[in-house]
Short mmCIF file of the C-alpha atoms (twelve columns), coordinates in Angstrom:
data_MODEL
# 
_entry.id   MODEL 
# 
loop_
_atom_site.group_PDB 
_atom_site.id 
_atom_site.type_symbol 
_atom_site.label_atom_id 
_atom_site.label_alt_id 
_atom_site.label_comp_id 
_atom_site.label_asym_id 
_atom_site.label_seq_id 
_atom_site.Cartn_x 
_atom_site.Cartn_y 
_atom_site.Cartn_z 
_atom_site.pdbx_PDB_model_num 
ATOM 1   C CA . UNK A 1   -10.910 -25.331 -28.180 1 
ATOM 2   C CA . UNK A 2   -11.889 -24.649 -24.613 1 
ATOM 3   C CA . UNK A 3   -14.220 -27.581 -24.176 1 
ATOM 4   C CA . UNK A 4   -11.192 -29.915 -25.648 1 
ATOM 5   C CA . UNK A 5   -8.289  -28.281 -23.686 1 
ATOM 6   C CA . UNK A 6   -10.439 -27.543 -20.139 1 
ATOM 7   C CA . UNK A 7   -13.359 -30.586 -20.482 1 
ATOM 8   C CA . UNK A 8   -15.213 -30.293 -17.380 1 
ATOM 9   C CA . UNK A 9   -14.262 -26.910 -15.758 1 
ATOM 10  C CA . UNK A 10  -14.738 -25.907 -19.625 1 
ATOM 11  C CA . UNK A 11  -18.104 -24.284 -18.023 1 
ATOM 12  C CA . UNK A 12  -15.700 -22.067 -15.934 1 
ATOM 13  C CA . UNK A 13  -13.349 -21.007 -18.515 1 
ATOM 14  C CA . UNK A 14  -16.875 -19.484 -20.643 1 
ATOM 15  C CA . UNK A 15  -18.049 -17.876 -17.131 1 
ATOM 16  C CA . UNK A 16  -14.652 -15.702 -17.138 1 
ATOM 17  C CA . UNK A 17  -14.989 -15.230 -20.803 1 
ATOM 18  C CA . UNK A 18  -18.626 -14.047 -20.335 1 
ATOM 19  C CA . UNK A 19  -17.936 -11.405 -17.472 1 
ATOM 20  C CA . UNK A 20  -13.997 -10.308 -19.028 1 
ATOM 21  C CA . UNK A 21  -15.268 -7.228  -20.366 1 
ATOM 22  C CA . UNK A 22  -15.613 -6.556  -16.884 1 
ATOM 23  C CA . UNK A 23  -11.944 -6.957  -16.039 1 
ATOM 24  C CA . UNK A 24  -10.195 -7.300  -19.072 1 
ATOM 25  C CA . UNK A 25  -11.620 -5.057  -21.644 1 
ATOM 26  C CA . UNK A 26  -11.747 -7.819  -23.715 1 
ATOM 27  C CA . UNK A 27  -14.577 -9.646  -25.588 1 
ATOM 28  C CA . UNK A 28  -15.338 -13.234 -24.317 1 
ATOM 29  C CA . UNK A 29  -14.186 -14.407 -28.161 1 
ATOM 30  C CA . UNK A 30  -10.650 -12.580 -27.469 1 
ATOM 31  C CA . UNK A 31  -10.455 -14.043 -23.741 1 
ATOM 32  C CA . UNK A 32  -10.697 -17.246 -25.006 1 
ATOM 33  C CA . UNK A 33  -8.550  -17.219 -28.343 1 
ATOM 34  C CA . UNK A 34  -5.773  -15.890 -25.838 1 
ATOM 35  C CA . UNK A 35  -6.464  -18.871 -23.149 1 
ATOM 36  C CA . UNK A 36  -6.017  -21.395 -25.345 1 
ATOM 37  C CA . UNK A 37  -2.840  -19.989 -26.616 1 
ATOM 38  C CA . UNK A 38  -0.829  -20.870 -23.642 1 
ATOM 39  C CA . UNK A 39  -3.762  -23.361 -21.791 1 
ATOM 40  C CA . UNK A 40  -1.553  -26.403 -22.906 1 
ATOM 41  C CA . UNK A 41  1.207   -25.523 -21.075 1 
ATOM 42  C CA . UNK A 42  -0.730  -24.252 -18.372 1 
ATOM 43  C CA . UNK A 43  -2.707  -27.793 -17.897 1 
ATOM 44  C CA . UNK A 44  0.263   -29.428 -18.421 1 
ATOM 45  C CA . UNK A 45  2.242   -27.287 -15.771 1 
ATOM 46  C CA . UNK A 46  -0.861  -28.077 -13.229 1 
ATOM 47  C CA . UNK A 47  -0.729  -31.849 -13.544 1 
ATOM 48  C CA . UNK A 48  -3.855  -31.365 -15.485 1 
ATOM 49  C CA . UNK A 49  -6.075  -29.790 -13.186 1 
ATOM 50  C CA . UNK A 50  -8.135  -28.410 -15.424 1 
ATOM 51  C CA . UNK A 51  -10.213 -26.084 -12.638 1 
ATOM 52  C CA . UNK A 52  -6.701  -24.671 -10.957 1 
ATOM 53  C CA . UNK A 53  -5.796  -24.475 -15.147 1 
ATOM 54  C CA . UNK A 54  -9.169  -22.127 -15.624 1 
ATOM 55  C CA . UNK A 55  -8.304  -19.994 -12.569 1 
ATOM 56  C CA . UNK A 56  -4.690  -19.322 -13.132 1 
ATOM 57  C CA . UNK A 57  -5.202  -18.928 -17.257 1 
ATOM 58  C CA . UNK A 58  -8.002  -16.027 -15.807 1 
ATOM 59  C CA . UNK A 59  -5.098  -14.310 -13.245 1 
ATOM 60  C CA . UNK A 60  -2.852  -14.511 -16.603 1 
ATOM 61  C CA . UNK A 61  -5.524  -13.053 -19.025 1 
ATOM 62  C CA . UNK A 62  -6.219  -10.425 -15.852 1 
ATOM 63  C CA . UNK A 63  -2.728  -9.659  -15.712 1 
ATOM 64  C CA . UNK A 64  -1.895  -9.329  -19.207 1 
ATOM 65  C CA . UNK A 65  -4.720  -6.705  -19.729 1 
ATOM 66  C CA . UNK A 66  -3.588  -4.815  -16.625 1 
ATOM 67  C CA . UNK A 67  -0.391  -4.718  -17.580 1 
ATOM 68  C CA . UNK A 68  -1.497  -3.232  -21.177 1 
ATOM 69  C CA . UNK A 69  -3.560  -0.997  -19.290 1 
ATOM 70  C CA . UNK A 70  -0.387  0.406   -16.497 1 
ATOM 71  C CA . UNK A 71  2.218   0.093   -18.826 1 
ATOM 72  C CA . UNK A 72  1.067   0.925   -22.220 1 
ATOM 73  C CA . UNK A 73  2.427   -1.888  -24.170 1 
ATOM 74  C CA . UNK A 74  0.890   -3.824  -26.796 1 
ATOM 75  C CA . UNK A 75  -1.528  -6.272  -25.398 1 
ATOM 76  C CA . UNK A 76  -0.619  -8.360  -28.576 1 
ATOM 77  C CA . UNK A 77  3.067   -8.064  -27.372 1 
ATOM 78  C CA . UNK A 78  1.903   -9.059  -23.863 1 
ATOM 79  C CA . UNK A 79  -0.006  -12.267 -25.015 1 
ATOM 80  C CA . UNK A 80  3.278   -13.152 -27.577 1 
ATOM 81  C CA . UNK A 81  5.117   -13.067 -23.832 1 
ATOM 82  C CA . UNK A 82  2.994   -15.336 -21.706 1 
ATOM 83  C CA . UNK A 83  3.201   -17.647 -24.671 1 
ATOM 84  C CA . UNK A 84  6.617   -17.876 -25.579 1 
ATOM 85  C CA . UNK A 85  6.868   -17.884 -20.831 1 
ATOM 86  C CA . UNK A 86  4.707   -21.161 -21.800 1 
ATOM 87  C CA . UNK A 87  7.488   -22.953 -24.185 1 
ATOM 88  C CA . UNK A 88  9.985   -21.860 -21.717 1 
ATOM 89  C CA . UNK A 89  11.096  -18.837 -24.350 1 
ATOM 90  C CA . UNK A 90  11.836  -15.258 -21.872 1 
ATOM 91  C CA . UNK A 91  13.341  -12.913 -24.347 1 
ATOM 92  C CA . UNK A 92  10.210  -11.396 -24.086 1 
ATOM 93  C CA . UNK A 93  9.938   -10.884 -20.448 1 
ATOM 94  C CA . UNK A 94  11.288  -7.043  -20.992 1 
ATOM 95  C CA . UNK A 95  7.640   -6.776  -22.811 1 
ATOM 96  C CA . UNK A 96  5.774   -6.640  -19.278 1 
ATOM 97  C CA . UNK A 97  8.360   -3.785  -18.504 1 
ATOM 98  C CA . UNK A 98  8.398   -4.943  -14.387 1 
ATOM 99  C CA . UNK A 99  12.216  -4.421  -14.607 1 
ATOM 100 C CA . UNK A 100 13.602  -7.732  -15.323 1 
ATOM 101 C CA . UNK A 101 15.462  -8.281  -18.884 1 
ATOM 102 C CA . UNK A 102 14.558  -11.049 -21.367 1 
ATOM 103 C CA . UNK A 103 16.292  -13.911 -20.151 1 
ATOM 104 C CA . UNK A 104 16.118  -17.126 -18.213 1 
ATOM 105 C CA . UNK A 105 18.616  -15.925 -15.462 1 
ATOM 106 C CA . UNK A 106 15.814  -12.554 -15.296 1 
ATOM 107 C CA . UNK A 107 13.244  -14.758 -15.031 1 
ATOM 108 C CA . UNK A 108 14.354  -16.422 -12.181 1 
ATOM 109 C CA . UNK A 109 15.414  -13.658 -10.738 1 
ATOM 110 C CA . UNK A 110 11.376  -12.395 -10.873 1 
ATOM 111 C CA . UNK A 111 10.583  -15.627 -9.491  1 
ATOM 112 C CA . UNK A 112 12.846  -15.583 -6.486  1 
ATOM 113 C CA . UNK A 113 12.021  -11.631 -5.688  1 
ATOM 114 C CA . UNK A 114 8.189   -12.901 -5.971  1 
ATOM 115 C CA . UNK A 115 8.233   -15.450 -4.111  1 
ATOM 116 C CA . UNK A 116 9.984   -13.732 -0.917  1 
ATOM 117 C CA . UNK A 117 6.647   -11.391 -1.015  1 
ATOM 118 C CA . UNK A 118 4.175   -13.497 1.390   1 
ATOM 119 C CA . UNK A 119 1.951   -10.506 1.954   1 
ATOM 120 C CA . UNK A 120 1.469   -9.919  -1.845  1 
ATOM 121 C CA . UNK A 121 1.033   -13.975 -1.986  1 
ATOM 122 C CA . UNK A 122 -1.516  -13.761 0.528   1 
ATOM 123 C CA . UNK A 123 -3.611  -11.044 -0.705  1 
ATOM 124 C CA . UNK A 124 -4.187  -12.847 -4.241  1 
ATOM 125 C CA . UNK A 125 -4.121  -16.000 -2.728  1 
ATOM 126 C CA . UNK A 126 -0.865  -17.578 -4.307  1 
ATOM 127 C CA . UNK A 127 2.187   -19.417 -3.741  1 
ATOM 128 C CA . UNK A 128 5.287   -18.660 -5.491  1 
ATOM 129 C CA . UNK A 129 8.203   -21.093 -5.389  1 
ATOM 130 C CA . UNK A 130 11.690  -20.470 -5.900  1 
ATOM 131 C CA . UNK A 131 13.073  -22.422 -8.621  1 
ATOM 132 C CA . UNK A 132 9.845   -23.209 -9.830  1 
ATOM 133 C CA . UNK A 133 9.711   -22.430 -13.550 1 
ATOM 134 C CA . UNK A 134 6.914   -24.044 -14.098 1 
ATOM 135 C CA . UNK A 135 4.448   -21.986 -16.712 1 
ATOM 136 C CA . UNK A 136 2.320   -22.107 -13.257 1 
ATOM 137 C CA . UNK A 137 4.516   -20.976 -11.137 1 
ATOM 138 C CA . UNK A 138 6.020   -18.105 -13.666 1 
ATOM 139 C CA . UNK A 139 2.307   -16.587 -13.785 1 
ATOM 140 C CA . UNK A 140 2.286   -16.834 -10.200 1 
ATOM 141 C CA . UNK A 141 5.046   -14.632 -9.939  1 
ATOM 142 C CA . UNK A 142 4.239   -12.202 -12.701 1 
ATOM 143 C CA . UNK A 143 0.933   -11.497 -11.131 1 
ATOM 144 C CA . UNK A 144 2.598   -10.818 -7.127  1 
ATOM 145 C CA . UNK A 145 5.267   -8.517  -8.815  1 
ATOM 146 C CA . UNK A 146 1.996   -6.539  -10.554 1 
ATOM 147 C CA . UNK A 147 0.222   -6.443  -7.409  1 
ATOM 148 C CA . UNK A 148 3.886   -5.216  -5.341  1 
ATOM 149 C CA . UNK A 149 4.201   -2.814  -8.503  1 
ATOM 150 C CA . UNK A 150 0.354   -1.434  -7.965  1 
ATOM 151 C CA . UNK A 151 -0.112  -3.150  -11.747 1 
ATOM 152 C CA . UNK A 152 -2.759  -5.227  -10.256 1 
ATOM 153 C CA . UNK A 153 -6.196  -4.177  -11.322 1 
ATOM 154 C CA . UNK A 154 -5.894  -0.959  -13.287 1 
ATOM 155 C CA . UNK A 155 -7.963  -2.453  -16.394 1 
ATOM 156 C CA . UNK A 156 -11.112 -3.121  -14.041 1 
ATOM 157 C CA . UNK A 157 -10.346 0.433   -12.359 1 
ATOM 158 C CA . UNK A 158 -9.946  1.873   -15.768 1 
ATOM 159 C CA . UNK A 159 -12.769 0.326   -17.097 1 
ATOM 160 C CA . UNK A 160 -15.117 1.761   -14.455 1 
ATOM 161 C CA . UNK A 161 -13.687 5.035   -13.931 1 
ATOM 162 C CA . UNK A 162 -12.165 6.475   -17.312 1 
ATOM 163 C CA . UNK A 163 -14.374 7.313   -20.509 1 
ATOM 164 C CA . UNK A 164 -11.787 5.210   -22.645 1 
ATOM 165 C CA . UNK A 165 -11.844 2.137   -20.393 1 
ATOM 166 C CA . UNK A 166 -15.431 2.982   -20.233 1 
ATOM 167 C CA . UNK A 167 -15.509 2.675   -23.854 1 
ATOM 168 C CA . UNK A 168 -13.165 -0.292  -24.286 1 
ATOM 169 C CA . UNK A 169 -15.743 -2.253  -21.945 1 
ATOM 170 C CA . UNK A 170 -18.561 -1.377  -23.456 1 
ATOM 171 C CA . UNK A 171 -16.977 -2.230  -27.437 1 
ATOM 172 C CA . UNK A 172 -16.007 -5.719  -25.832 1 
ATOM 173 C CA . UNK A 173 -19.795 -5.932  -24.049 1 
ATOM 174 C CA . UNK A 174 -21.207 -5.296  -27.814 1 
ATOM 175 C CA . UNK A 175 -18.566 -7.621  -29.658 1 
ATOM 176 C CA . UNK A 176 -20.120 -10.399 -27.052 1 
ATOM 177 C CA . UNK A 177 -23.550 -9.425  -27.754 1 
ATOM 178 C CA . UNK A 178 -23.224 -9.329  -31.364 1 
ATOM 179 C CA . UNK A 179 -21.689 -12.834 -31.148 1 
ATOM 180 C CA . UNK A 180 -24.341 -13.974 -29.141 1 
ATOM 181 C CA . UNK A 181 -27.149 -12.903 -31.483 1 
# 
């Protein structure tokens, strides 16, 4: 599914699935069953760029896990977020708990707040336009609001730091390297 969905930057896609145990705590086989779930939309939303597609579908996957990881939720109820964000469906948004209910008017109301925060913008390297709900744009936004919030990069922390996140990476390192084998 990645080599359809990303064709040539499908080499970059496997490179962030290879090292997510790393950031994610996930194996490279769950990285990329959740990138494809919302990559459509995420091409799509991109013009088709298929490298600035790989990039922003790894700040989503990122994102997702460190929200699991702050927050507590259900990464499975995290992932059914982003991809009902990707058909333009928010009644999920209270999922990622950032303090915005599950509705369109809430969404834009995340995107607007985000995209006033140009230091948060700067530091990850984004824009964030207001208006913009674009699945592109709304992943944009989720991921300055984590980094305002202090969401931004617990799961990597966690992973190197904690005996549990410890754990988690290691499980997702031996998942890979049983698939590998």
């Amino acid at each position: 599914g990645v080599e359809t969905l990303f064709k040539n930057s499908a080499n970059k896609v496997e490179q962030y699935a290879r090292d997510s145990f790393k950031a994610t705590q996930l194996s490279a086989n769950q990285y990329m069953e959740t990138v494809t779930g919302f990559s459509a939309s995420m091409l799509q939303s991109l013009g088709g760029d298929t490298s600035k597609a790989a990039e922003m579908s790894n700040r989503a996957v990122i994102d997702m896990a460190d929200n699991a990881n702050k927050m507590g939720t259900n990464m499975q109820d995290i992932q059914n977020a982003y991809q009902g964000f990707a058909k333009q469906n928010y009644t999920m948004l209270d999922n990622l708990k950032l303090g915005y209910g599950g509705t369109q008017a809430e969404m834009k109301r995340l995107i607007s707040d985000a995209s006033k925060m140009t230091k948060e913008q700067k530091d990850l390297n984004l824009t964030v336009k207001d208006g913009d709900m674009s699945f592109a744009n709304i992943t944009a936004a989720i991921s300055v609001m984590q980094k305002h919030l202090g969401i931004a990069g617990t799961a990597a922390k966690e992973a190197k730091t904690t005996l549990s996140g410890s754990f988690n990476m290691m499980k997702a390192s031996a998942q890979d390297f049983m698939a590998s084998l």
